[in-house]
Short mmCIF file of C-alpha atoms and ligand atoms in Angstrom, two decimals:
data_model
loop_
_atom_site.label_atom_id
_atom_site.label_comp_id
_atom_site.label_asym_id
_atom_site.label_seq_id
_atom_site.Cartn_x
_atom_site.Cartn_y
_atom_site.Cartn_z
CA UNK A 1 -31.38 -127.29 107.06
CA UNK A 2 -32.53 -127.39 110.70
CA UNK A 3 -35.32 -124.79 111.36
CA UNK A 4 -34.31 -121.97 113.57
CA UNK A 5 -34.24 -121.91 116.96
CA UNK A 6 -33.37 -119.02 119.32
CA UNK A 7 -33.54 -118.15 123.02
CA UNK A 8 -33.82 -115.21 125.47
CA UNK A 9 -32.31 -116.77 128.71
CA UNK A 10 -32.15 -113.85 131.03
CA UNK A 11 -30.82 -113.85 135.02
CA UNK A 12 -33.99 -113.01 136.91
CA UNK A 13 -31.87 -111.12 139.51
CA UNK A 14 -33.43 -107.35 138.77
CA UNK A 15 -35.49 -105.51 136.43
CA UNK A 16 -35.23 -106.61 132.89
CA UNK A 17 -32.81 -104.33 131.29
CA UNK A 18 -33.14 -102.13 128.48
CA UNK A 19 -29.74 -103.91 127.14
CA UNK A 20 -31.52 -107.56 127.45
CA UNK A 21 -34.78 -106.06 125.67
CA UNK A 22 -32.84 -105.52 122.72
CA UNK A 23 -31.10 -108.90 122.76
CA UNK A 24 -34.70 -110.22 123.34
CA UNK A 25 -36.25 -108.41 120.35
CA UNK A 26 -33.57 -109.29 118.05
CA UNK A 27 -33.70 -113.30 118.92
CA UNK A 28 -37.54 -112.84 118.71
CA UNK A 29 -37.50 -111.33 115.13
CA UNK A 30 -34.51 -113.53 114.10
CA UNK A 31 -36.76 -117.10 114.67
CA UNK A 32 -39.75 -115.39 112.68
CA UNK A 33 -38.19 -113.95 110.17
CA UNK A 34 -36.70 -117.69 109.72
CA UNK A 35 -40.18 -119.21 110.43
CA UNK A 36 -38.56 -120.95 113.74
CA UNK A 37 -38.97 -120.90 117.12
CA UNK A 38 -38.40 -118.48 120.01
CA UNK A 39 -37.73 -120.06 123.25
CA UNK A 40 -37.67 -118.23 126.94
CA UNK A 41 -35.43 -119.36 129.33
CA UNK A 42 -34.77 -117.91 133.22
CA UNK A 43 -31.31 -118.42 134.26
CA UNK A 44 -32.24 -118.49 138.18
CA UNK A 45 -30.08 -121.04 139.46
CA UNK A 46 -27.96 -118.21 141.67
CA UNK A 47 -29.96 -118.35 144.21
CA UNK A 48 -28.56 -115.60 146.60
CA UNK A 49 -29.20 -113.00 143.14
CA UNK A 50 -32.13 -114.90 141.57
CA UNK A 51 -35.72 -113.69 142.63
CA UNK A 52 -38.78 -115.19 141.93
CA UNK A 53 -40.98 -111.65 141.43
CA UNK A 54 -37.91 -111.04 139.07
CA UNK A 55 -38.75 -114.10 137.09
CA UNK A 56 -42.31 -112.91 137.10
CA UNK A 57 -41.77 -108.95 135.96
CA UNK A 58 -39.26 -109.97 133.16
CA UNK A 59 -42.27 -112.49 131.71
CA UNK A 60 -44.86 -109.66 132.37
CA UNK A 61 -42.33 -107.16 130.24
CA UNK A 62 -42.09 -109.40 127.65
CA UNK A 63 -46.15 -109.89 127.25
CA UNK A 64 -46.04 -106.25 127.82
CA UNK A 65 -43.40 -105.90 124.60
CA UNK A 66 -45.62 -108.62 122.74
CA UNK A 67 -42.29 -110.87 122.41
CA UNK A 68 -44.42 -113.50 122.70
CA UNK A 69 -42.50 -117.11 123.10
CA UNK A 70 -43.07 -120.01 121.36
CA UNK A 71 -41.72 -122.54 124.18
CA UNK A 72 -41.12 -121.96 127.73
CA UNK A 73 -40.66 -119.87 130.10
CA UNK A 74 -38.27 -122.88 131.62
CA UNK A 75 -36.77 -122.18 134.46
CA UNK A 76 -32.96 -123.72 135.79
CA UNK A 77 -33.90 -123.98 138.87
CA UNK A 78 -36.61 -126.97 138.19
CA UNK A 79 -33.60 -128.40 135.99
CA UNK A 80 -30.77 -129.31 138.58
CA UNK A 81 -30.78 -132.87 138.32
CA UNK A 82 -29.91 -132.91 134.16
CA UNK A 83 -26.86 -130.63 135.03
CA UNK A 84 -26.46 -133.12 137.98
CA UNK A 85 -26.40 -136.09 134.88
CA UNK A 86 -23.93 -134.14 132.59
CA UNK A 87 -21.53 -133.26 135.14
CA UNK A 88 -21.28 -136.68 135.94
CA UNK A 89 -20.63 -137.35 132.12
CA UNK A 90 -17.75 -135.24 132.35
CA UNK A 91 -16.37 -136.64 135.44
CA UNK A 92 -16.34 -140.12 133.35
CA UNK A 93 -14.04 -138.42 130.69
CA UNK A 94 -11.76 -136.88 133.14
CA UNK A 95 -13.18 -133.21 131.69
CA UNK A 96 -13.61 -132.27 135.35
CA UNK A 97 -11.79 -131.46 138.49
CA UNK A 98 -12.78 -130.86 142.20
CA UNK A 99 -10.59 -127.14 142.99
CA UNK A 100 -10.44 -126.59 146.59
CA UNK A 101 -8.94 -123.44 146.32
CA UNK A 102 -11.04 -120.84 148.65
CA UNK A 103 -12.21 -117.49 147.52
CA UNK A 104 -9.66 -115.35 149.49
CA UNK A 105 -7.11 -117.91 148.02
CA UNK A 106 -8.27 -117.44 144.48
CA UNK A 107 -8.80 -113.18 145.15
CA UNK A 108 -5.25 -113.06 146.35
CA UNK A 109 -3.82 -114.44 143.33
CA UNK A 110 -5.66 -112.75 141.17
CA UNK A 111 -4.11 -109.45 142.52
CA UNK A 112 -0.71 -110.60 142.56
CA UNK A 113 -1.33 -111.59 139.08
CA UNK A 114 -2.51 -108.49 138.36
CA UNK A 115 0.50 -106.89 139.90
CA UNK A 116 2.97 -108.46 137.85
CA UNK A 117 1.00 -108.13 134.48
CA UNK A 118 0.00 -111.64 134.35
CA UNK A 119 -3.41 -112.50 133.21
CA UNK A 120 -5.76 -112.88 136.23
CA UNK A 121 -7.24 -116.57 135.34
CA UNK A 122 -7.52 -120.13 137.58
CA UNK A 123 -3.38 -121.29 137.23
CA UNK A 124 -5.02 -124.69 137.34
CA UNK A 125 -3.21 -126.43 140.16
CA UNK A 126 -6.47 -128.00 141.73
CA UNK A 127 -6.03 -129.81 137.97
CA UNK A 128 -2.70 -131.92 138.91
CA UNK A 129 -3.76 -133.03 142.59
CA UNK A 130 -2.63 -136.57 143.39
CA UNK A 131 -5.86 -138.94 143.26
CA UNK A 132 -4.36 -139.28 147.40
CA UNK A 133 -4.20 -135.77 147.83
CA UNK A 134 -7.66 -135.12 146.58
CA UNK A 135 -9.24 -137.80 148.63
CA UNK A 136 -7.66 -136.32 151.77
CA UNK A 137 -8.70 -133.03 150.96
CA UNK A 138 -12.45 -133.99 150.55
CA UNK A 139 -12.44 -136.22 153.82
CA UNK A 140 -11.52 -133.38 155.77
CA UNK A 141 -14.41 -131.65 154.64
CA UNK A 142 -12.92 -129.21 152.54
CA UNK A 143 -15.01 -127.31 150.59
CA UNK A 144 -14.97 -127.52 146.49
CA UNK A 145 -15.76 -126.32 142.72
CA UNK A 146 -16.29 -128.25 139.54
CA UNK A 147 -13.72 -126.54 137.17
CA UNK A 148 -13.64 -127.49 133.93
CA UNK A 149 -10.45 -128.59 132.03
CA UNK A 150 -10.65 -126.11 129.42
CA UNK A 151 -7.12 -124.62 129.32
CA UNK A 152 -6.21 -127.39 127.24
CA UNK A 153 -8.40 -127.61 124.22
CA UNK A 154 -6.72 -125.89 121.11
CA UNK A 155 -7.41 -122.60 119.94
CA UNK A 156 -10.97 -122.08 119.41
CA UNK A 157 -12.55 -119.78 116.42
CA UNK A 158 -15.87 -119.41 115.50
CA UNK A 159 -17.92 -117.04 112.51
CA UNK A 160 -19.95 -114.44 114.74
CA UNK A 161 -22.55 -113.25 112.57
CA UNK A 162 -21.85 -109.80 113.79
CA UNK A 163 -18.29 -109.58 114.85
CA UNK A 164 -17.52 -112.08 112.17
CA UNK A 165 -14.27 -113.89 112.68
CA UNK A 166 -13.42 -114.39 116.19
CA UNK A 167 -10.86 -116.53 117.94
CA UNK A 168 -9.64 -117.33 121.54
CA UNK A 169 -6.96 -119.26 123.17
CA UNK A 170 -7.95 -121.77 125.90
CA UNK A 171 -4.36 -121.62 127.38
CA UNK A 172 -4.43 -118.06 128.56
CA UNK A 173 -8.04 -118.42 130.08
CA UNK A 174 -8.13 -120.47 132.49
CA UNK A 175 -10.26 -123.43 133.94
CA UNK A 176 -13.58 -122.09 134.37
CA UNK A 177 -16.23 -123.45 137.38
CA UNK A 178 -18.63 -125.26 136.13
CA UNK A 179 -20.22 -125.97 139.52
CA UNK A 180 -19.59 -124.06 142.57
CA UNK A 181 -19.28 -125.03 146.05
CA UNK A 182 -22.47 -124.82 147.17
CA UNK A 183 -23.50 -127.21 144.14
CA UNK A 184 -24.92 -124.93 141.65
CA UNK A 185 -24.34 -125.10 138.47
CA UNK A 186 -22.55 -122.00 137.19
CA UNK A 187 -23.92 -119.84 133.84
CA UNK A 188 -21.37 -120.95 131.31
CA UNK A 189 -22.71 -124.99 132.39
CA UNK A 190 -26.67 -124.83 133.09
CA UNK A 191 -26.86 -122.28 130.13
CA UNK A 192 -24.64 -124.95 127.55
CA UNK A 193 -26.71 -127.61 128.41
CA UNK A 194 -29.80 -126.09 128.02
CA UNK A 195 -28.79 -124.66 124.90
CA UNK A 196 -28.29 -128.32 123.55
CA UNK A 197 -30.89 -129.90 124.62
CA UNK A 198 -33.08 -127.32 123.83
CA UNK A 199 -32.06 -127.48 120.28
CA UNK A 200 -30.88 -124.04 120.01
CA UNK A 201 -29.52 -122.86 116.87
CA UNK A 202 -29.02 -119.12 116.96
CA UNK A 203 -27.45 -117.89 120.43
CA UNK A 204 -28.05 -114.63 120.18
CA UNK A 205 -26.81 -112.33 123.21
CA UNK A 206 -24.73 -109.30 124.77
CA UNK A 207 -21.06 -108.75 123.62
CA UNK A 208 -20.57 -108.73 127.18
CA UNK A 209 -20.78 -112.95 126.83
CA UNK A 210 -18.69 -113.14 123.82
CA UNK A 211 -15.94 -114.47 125.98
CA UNK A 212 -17.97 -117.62 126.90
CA UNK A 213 -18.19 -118.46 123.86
CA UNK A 214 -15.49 -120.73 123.48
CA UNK A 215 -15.73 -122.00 127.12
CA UNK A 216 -19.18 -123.28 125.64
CA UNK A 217 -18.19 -124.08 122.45
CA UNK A 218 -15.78 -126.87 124.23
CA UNK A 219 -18.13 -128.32 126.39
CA UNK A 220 -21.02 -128.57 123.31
CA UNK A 221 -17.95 -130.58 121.69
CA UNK A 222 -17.10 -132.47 124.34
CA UNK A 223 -20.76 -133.62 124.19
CA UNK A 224 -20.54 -134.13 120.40
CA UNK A 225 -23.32 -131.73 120.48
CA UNK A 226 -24.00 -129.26 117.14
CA UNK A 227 -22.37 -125.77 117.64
CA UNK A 228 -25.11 -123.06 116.82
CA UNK A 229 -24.46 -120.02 114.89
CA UNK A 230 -23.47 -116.99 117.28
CA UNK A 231 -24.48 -113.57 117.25
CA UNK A 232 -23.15 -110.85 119.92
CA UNK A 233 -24.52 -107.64 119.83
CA UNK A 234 -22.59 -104.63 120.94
CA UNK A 235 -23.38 -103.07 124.08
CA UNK A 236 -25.75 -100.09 124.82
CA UNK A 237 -24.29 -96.95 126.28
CA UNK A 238 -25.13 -94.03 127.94
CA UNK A 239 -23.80 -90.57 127.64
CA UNK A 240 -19.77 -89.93 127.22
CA UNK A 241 -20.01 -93.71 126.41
CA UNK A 242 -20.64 -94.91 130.11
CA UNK A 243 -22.99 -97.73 131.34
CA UNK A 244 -26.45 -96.87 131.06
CA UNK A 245 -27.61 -95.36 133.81
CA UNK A 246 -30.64 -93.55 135.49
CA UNK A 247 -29.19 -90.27 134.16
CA UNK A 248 -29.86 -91.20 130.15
CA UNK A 249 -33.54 -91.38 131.68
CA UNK A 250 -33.93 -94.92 132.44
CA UNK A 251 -32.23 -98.28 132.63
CA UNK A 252 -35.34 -100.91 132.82
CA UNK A 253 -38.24 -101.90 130.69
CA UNK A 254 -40.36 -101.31 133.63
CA UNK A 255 -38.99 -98.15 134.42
CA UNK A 256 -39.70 -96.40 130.50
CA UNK A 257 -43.26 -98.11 131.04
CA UNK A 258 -43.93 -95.89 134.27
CA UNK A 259 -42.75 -93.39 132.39
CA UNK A 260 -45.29 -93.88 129.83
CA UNK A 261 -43.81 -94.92 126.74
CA UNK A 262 -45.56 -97.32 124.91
CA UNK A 263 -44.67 -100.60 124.23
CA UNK A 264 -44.20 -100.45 120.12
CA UNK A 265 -42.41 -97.14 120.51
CA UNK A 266 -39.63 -98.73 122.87
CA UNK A 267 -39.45 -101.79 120.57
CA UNK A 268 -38.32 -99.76 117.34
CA UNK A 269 -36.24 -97.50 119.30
CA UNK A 270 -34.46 -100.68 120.65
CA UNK A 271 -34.91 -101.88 116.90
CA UNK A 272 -33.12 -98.94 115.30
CA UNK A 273 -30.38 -98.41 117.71
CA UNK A 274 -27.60 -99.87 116.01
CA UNK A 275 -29.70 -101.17 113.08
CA UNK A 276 -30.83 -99.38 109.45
CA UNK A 277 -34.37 -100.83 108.01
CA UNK A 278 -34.74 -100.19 104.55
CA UNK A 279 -38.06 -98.04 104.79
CA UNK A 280 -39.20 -94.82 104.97
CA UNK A 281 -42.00 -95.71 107.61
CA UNK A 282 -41.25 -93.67 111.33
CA UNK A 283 -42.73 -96.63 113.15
CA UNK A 284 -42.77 -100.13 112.56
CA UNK A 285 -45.30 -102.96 113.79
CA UNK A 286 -43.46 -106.15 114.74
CA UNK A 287 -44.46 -107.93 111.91
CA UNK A 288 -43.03 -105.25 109.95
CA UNK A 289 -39.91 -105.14 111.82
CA UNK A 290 -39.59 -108.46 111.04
CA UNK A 291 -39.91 -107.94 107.41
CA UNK A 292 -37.34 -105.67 107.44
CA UNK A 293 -34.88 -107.82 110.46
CA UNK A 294 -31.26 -108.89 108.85
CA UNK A 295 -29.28 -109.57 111.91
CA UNK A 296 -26.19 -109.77 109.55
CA UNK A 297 -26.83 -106.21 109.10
CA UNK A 298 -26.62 -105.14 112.62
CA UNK A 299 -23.99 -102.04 113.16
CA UNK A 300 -21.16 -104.37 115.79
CA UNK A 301 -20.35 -100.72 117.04
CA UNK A 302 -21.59 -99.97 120.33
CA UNK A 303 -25.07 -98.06 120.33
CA UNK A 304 -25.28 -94.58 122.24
CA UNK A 305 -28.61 -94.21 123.89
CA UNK A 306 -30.36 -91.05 123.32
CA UNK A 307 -33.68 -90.87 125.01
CA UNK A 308 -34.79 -87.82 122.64
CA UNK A 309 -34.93 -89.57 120.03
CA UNK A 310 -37.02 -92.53 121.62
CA UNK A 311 -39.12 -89.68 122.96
CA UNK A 312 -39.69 -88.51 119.62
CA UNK A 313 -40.70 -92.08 118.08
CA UNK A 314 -43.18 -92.73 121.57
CA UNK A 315 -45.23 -89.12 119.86
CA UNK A 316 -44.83 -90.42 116.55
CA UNK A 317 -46.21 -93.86 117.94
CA UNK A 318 -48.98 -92.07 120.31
CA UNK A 319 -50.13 -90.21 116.80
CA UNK A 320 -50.86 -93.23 114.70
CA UNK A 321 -51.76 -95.43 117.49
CA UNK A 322 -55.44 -96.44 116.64
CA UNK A 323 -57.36 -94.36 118.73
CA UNK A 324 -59.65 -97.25 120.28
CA UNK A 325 -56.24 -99.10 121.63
CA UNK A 326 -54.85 -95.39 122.78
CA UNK A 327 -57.70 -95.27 124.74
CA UNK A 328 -57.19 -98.24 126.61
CA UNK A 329 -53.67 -96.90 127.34
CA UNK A 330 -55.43 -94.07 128.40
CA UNK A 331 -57.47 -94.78 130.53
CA UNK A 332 -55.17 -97.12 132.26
CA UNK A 333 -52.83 -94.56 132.64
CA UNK A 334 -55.50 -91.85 134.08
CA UNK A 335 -56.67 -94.35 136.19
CA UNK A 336 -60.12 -93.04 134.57
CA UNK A 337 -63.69 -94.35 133.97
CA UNK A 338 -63.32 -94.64 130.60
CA UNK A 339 -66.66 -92.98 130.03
CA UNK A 340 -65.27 -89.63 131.12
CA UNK A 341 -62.45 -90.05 128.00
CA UNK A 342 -64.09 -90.09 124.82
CA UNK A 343 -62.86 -89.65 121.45
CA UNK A 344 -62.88 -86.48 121.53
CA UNK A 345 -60.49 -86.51 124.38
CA UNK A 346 -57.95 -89.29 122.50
CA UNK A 347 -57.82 -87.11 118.99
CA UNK A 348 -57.01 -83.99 121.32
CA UNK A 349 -54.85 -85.09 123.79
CA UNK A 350 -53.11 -87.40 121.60
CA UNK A 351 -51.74 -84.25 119.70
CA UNK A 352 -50.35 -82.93 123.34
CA UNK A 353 -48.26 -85.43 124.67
CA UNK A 354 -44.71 -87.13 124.49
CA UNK A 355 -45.48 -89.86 127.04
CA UNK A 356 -48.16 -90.97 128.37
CA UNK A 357 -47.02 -89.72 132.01
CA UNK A 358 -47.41 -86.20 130.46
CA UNK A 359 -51.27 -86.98 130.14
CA UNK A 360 -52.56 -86.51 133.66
CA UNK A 361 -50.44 -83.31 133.50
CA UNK A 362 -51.83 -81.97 130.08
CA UNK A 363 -55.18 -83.01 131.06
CA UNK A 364 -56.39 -82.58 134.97
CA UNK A 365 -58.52 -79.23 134.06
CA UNK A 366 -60.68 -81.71 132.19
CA UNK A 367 -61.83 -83.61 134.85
CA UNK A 368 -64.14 -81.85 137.59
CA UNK A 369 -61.97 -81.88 140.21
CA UNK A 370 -59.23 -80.30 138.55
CA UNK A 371 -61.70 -77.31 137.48
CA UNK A 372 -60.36 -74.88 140.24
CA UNK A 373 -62.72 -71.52 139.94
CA UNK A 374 -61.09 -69.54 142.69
CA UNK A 375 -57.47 -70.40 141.26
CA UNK A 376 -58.64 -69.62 137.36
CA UNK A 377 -60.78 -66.48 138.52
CA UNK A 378 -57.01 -64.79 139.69
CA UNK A 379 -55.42 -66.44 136.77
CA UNK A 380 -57.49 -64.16 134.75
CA UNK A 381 -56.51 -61.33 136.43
CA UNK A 382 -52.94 -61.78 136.77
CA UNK A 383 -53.27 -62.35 132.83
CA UNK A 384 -51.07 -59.43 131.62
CA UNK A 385 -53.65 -58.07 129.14
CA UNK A 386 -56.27 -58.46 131.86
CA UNK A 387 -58.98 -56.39 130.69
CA UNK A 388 -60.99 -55.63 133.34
CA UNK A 389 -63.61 -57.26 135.30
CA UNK A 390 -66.30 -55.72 132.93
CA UNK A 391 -65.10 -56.45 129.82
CA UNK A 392 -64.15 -60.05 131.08
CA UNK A 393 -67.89 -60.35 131.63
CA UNK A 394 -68.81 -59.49 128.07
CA UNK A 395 -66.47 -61.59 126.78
CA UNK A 396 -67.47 -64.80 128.62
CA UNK A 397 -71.26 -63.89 128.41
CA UNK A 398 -70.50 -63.32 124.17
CA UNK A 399 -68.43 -66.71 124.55
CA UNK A 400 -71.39 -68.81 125.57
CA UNK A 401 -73.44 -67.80 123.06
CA UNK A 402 -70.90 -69.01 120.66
CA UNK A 403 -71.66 -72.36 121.53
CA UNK A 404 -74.50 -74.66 120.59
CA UNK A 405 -76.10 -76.92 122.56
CA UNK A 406 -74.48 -80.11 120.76
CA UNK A 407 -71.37 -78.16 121.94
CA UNK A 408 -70.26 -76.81 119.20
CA UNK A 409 -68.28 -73.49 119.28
CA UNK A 410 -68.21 -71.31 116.15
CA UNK A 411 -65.95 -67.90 116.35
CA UNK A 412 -68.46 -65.97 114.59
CA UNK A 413 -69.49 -64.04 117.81
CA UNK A 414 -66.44 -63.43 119.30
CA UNK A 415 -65.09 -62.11 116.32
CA UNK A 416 -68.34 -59.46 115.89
CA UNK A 417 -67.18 -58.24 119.74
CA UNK A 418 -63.44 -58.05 118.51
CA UNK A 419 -64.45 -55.55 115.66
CA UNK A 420 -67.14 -53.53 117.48
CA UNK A 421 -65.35 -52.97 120.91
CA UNK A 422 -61.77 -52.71 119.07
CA UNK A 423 -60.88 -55.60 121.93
CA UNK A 424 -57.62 -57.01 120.86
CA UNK A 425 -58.16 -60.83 119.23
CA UNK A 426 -55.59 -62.73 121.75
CA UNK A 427 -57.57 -61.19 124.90
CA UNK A 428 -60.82 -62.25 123.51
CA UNK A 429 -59.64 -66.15 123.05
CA UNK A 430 -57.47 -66.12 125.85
CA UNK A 431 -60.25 -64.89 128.47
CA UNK A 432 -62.60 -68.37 127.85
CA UNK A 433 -59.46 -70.60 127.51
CA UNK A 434 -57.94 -69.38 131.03
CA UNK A 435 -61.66 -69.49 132.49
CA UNK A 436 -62.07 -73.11 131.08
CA UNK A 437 -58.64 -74.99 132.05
CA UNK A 438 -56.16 -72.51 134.33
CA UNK A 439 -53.68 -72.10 131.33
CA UNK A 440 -52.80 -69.90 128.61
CA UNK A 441 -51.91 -72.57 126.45
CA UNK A 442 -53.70 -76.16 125.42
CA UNK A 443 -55.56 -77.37 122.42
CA UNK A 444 -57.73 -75.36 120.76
CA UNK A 445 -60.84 -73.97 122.51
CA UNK A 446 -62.83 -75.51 119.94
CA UNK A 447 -61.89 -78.93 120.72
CA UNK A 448 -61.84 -77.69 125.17
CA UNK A 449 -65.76 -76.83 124.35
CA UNK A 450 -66.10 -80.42 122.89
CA UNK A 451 -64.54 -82.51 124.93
CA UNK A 452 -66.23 -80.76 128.26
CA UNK A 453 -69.87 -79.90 126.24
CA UNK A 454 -71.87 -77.68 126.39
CA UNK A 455 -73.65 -78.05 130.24
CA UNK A 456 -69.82 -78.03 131.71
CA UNK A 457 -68.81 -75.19 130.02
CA UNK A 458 -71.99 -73.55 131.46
CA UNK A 459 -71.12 -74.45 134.82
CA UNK A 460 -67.65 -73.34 134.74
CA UNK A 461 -68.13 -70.11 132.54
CA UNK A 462 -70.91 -69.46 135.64
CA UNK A 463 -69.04 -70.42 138.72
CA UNK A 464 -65.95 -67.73 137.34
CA UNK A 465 -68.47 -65.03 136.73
CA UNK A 466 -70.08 -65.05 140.15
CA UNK A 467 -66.09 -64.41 141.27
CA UNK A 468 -65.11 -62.43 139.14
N1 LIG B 1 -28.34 -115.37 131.70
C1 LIG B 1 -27.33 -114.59 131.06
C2 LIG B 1 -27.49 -113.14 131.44
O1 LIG B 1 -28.57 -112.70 131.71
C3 LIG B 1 -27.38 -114.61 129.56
C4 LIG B 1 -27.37 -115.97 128.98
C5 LIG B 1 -27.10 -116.02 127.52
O2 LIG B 1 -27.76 -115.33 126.74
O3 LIG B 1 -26.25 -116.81 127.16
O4 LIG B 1 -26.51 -112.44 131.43
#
């Protein structure tokens, strides 16, 4: 048995899409769970669509993912003059044909085709020119494709490890370009080739593709080249079952990582949707996912994408992160010296988030400049239990002596002034916390004290009793 090979070949012409992430985790986990090989390819030989800083974000998502390739990244675009060799190697067996039909020639078909319920593929007439006719055609300058003579291969099946059998006639499809008129190669040719020579074993990809299949198929056996094993997976979808789109929250990798979702919490979202591990375990490493991958058991319904649920799995993730990495995130996210987030600040703040873009929210009181006195002082008062300026002062004078000078707060006194004053418990806690951060609501003002210590909480408790 050959050892596995599989490939992520993506089109470097935008942001890499949550769709392709998916099809790049699965071909990942599929060559290590076999012990093979995982290969990255960039389709960029369209180069109107193709963008180099593409090329470069899609390999920076993928370190970001840890999908970490074994060979590659190879690019088409430093490859021309193999496709250059094989399309010559079709021209030798006849396999080929210059088409000199023009778009608005081929467009206008297609409707009338349309029209009269015909399908709306190449009717192949470029295929029977005279060898006369063609050479006129090409002295005068006129402008041509490479199509492929597929339309007359026989019917072409093949065992989809997810859709299973499938089958397609080359007669109703059409002769597909393999090179267009500007000379580059189209997908269906650079990405065969590549596939070949590459040794790739497991072409794993969108269901949107499944259709090339057999177009590729041919051309591998016109090369007398091995036919891999195929797997399409089905299609993400947004709400109501459209196309993905900004409304289900986000469409690109790089878009959920502004929005501060973590890396191993978008890969087993991605992981689960459509797929069933056999564990009990909320979040998976990728070694574990791998443990757990069988690609044969991957649902070939499409997958609805519900960004709740892949908010829920980013806390889950953000909880068992180990803090020391969660503080890198951290800090990168906060844009912080990392001395001002300690531990402390991770085990708290950890407990208070969704996404990391929720952080600088949940946490700007903690940093100096977002310790606002004036705003805080008529936050207290506009509390709705607002006691009164005096017994605000007793309560914030009681609250610092609660606290030692390792910063550590103990109730003990502010319970004694509940019982004697007959003060009711919620004013009494709520009074420090709204003096401290601005808000009536946070962590506990046990953990506020420690994370700010015991000189800050001074200063603060000081500058709101001077206005009060
Ligand atoms: N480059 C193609 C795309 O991004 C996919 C190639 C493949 O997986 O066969 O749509």
């Amino acid at each position: 048995m050959k050892s596995v090979r599989t490939r992520f070949a993506p089109s470097p012409t935008g942001e890499l899409h949550i769709g392709n992430a998916r099809t790049a985790l699965f071909a990942y986990l599929y060559a290590k769970k076999n012990g093979g090989k995982f290969i990255l390819r960039l389709e960029d030989t369209d180069t109107e669509r193709s963008r180099p800083e593409f090329s470069d974000a899609i390999i920076d998502d993928m370190k970001w993912m840890g999908l970490l390739w074994d060979e590659g990244p190879f690019k088409q675009s430093e490859r021309m003059n193999i496709y250059k060799e094989y399309l010559n190697r079709l021209r030798g067996k006849n396999l080929v044909y210059e088409c000199f039909c023009t778009p608005e020639e081929l467009e206008e078909r297609r409707k009338i085709a349309l029209k009269s319920g015909r399908p709306p593929v190449y009717d192949g007439r470029c295929g029977n020119l005279s060898e006369k006719e063609r050479e006129r055609l090409i002295s005068e300058g006129k402008k041509y494709t490479y199509r492929f003579r597929f339309s007359q291969f026989e019917p072409i099946e093949f065992n989809d490890i997810i859709r299973k059998k499938v089958t397609f006639n080359p007669k109703i499809m059409g002769d597909p370009i393999l090179i267009r008129a500007d000379g580059v190669p189209a997908y269906n040719f650079a990405c065969t080739i590549d596939d070949m020579l590459m040794g790739i074993t497991s072409v794993i990809r969108g269901e949107d593709l499944l259709d090339q299949t057999p177009r590729q198929i041919a051309l591998l056996k016109t090369f007398g080249a091995d036919i891999p094993e195929y797997a399409h997976l089905p299609l993400i979808f947004g709400k109501g079952k459209k196309p993905l789109s900004k409304r289900d929250g986000a469409t690109s990798v790089a878009e959920f990582r502004a929005q501060g979702y973590l890396p191993i919490a978008l890969l087993n979202y991605l992981y689960l949707l459509g797929y069933a591990p056999n564990t009990d375990k909320k979040v998976l490493s990728l070694s574990e996912m791998t443990e757990l991958f069988d690609l044969e058991r991957v649902s070939s319904s499409p997958a609805i994408f519900d960004i709740q649920r892949l908010k829920f799995i980013n806390r889950e993730t953000i909880r068992i992160t180990c803090p020391d990495e969660l503080k890198g995130f951290f800090i990168d996210r906060l844009n912080r010296r990392s001395d001002l987030i300690s531990d402390e600040f991770v085990r708290v703040f950890k407990e208070e988030i969704f996404t990391l873009s929720e952080l600088e929210e949940a946490s700007d009181y903690f940093f100096s400049e977002g310790f606002k006195p004036e705003e805080f002082v008529n936050k207290i008062k506009a509390y709705k239990q607002y006691p009164g300026q005096m017994i605000t002062t007793e309560i914030l004078h009681t609250f610092i002596g609660s606290i030692s000078e390792d910063g550590n707060f103990t109730e003990e006194p502010l319970r004694k002034f509940i019982e004697n004053r007959g003060i009711k418990p919620i004013i009494v806690f709520m009074i420090p916390r709204i003096a401290l951060t601005g808000r009536d609501k946070g962590p506990a003002i046990k953990d506020i004290v420690k994370i700010l210590g015991y000189n800050e909480v001074n200063r603060r408790v000081e500058a709101i009793l001077k206005l009060l």
